[in-house]
Amino acid sequence: MCESYISPQQTIGIIDTTIREIFKRCPLVLIDVKMGRLYDAAERTRILKAEPTFKELVSSTTVRLDKARITRVVAKYFQYVMFSHV
């Protein structure tokens, strides 16, 4: 029995969809309190795609698309902490 191959482009497409869904629940801009920089969604996505975690996720998904794993990895990467001006 031959299983179908999942291309890296297909995996990246699923990851991009997952990122968009996560961003619906995230602040529009995040502040890096160490560096004092602001990061919008495009910049956060660019940073994720440069990470070894992203490359490993894409390269490990060649036969079976595990959407639960993709969601888990991407959601963990985009965790954030909210501060108040108390």
Short mmCIF file of the C-alpha atoms (twelve columns), coordinates in Angstrom:
data_MODEL
# 
_entry.id   MODEL 
# 
loop_
_atom_site.group_PDB 
_atom_site.id 
_atom_site.type_symbol 
_atom_site.label_atom_id 
_atom_site.label_alt_id 
_atom_site.label_comp_id 
_atom_site.label_asym_id 
_atom_site.label_seq_id 
_atom_site.Cartn_x 
_atom_site.Cartn_y 
_atom_site.Cartn_z 
_atom_site.pdbx_PDB_model_num 
ATOM 1  C CA . MET A 1  0.000  0.000  0.000  1 
ATOM 2  C CA . CYS A 2  1.463  3.329  -1.081 1 
ATOM 3  C CA . GLU A 3  0.794  6.408  1.038  1 
ATOM 4  C CA . SER A 4  0.600  9.810  -0.610 1 
ATOM 5  C CA . TYR A 5  3.399  12.279 -0.130 1 
ATOM 6  C CA . ILE A 6  2.690  15.603 1.578  1 
ATOM 7  C CA . SER A 7  4.766  18.385 0.091  1 
ATOM 8  C CA . PRO A 8  6.446  21.028 2.249  1 
ATOM 9  C CA . GLN A 9  4.206  23.642 0.576  1 
ATOM 10 C CA . GLN A 10 1.084  21.788 1.742  1 
ATOM 11 C CA . THR A 11 2.426  21.631 5.293  1 
ATOM 12 C CA . ILE A 12 3.358  25.323 5.258  1 
ATOM 13 C CA . GLY A 13 -0.146 26.134 4.003  1 
ATOM 14 C CA . ILE A 14 -1.692 24.298 6.968  1 
ATOM 15 C CA . ILE A 15 0.739  26.034 9.341  1 
ATOM 16 C CA . ASP A 16 -0.155 29.444 7.843  1 
ATOM 17 C CA . THR A 17 -3.861 28.716 8.337  1 
ATOM 18 C CA . THR A 18 -3.167 27.706 11.944 1 
ATOM 19 C CA . ILE A 19 -1.183 30.904 12.520 1 
ATOM 20 C CA . ARG A 20 -4.065 33.042 11.183 1 
ATOM 21 C CA . GLU A 21 -6.512 31.278 13.508 1 
ATOM 22 C CA . ILE A 22 -4.243 31.843 16.516 1 
ATOM 23 C CA . PHE A 23 -3.755 35.520 15.624 1 
ATOM 24 C CA . LYS A 24 -7.531 36.025 15.827 1 
ATOM 25 C CA . ARG A 25 -7.148 35.548 19.596 1 
ATOM 26 C CA . CYS A 26 -3.858 37.462 20.058 1 
ATOM 27 C CA . PRO A 27 -3.078 41.146 20.525 1 
ATOM 28 C CA . LEU A 28 -2.364 42.992 17.269 1 
ATOM 29 C CA . VAL A 29 1.105  43.982 18.469 1 
ATOM 30 C CA . LEU A 30 3.408  42.416 21.052 1 
ATOM 31 C CA . ILE A 31 6.150  44.230 22.927 1 
ATOM 32 C CA . ASP A 32 9.491  42.562 23.567 1 
ATOM 33 C CA . VAL A 33 10.206 43.978 27.025 1 
ATOM 34 C CA . LYS A 34 13.890 43.019 26.866 1 
ATOM 35 C CA . MET A 35 14.572 44.727 23.546 1 
ATOM 36 C CA . GLY A 36 11.813 47.344 23.624 1 
ATOM 37 C CA . ARG A 37 10.618 46.348 20.146 1 
ATOM 38 C CA . LEU A 38 7.087  46.039 18.799 1 
ATOM 39 C CA . TYR A 39 6.148  42.986 16.740 1 
ATOM 40 C CA . ASP A 40 3.125  42.788 14.480 1 
ATOM 41 C CA . ALA A 41 1.683  39.551 13.100 1 
ATOM 42 C CA . ALA A 42 3.844  39.580 9.963  1 
ATOM 43 C CA . GLU A 43 7.048  40.007 11.960 1 
ATOM 44 C CA . ARG A 44 6.100  37.285 14.451 1 
ATOM 45 C CA . THR A 45 5.346  34.933 11.551 1 
ATOM 46 C CA . ARG A 46 8.688  35.752 9.907  1 
ATOM 47 C CA . ILE A 47 10.520 35.015 13.160 1 
ATOM 48 C CA . LEU A 48 8.704  31.672 13.596 1 
ATOM 49 C CA . LYS A 49 9.560  30.597 10.057 1 
ATOM 50 C CA . ALA A 50 13.260 31.248 10.746 1 
ATOM 51 C CA . GLU A 51 13.216 29.017 13.860 1 
ATOM 52 C CA . PRO A 52 14.528 25.426 13.841 1 
ATOM 53 C CA . THR A 53 11.162 24.393 15.358 1 
ATOM 54 C CA . PHE A 54 9.363  25.480 12.176 1 
ATOM 55 C CA . LYS A 55 11.843 23.748 9.888  1 
ATOM 56 C CA . GLU A 56 11.582 20.529 11.908 1 
ATOM 57 C CA . LEU A 57 7.774  20.682 11.811 1 
ATOM 58 C CA . VAL A 58 7.748  21.071 8.023  1 
ATOM 59 C CA . SER A 59 10.375 18.398 7.365  1 
ATOM 60 C CA . SER A 60 8.765  15.864 9.704  1 
ATOM 61 C CA . THR A 61 5.376  16.096 7.990  1 
ATOM 62 C CA . THR A 62 5.858  14.157 4.762  1 
ATOM 63 C CA . VAL A 63 3.409  11.241 4.928  1 
ATOM 64 C CA . ARG A 64 0.714  12.028 7.485  1 
ATOM 65 C CA . LEU A 65 -0.587 15.517 8.231  1 
ATOM 66 C CA . ASP A 66 -0.948 15.845 12.017 1 
ATOM 67 C CA . LYS A 67 -3.031 19.000 12.452 1 
ATOM 68 C CA . ALA A 68 -3.185 18.543 16.228 1 
ATOM 69 C CA . ARG A 69 0.603  18.542 16.460 1 
ATOM 70 C CA . ILE A 70 0.887  21.564 14.156 1 
ATOM 71 C CA . THR A 71 -1.639 23.467 16.282 1 
ATOM 72 C CA . ARG A 72 0.152  22.477 19.493 1 
ATOM 73 C CA . VAL A 73 3.597  23.579 18.229 1 
ATOM 74 C CA . VAL A 74 2.383  26.849 16.700 1 
ATOM 75 C CA . ALA A 75 0.186  27.765 19.693 1 
ATOM 76 C CA . LYS A 76 3.068  27.138 22.075 1 
ATOM 77 C CA . TYR A 77 5.334  29.390 20.016 1 
ATOM 78 C CA . PHE A 78 2.812  32.242 20.026 1 
ATOM 79 C CA . GLN A 79 2.148  32.204 23.772 1 
ATOM 80 C CA . TYR A 80 2.387  35.593 25.411 1 
ATOM 81 C CA . VAL A 81 2.044  37.263 28.781 1 
ATOM 82 C CA . MET A 82 -0.149 40.286 29.382 1 
ATOM 83 C CA . PHE A 83 0.949  43.029 31.724 1 
ATOM 84 C CA . SER A 84 -1.192 45.662 33.335 1 
ATOM 85 C CA . HIS A 85 -0.305 49.258 34.138 1 
ATOM 86 C CA . VAL A 86 -1.378 48.834 37.784 1 
# 
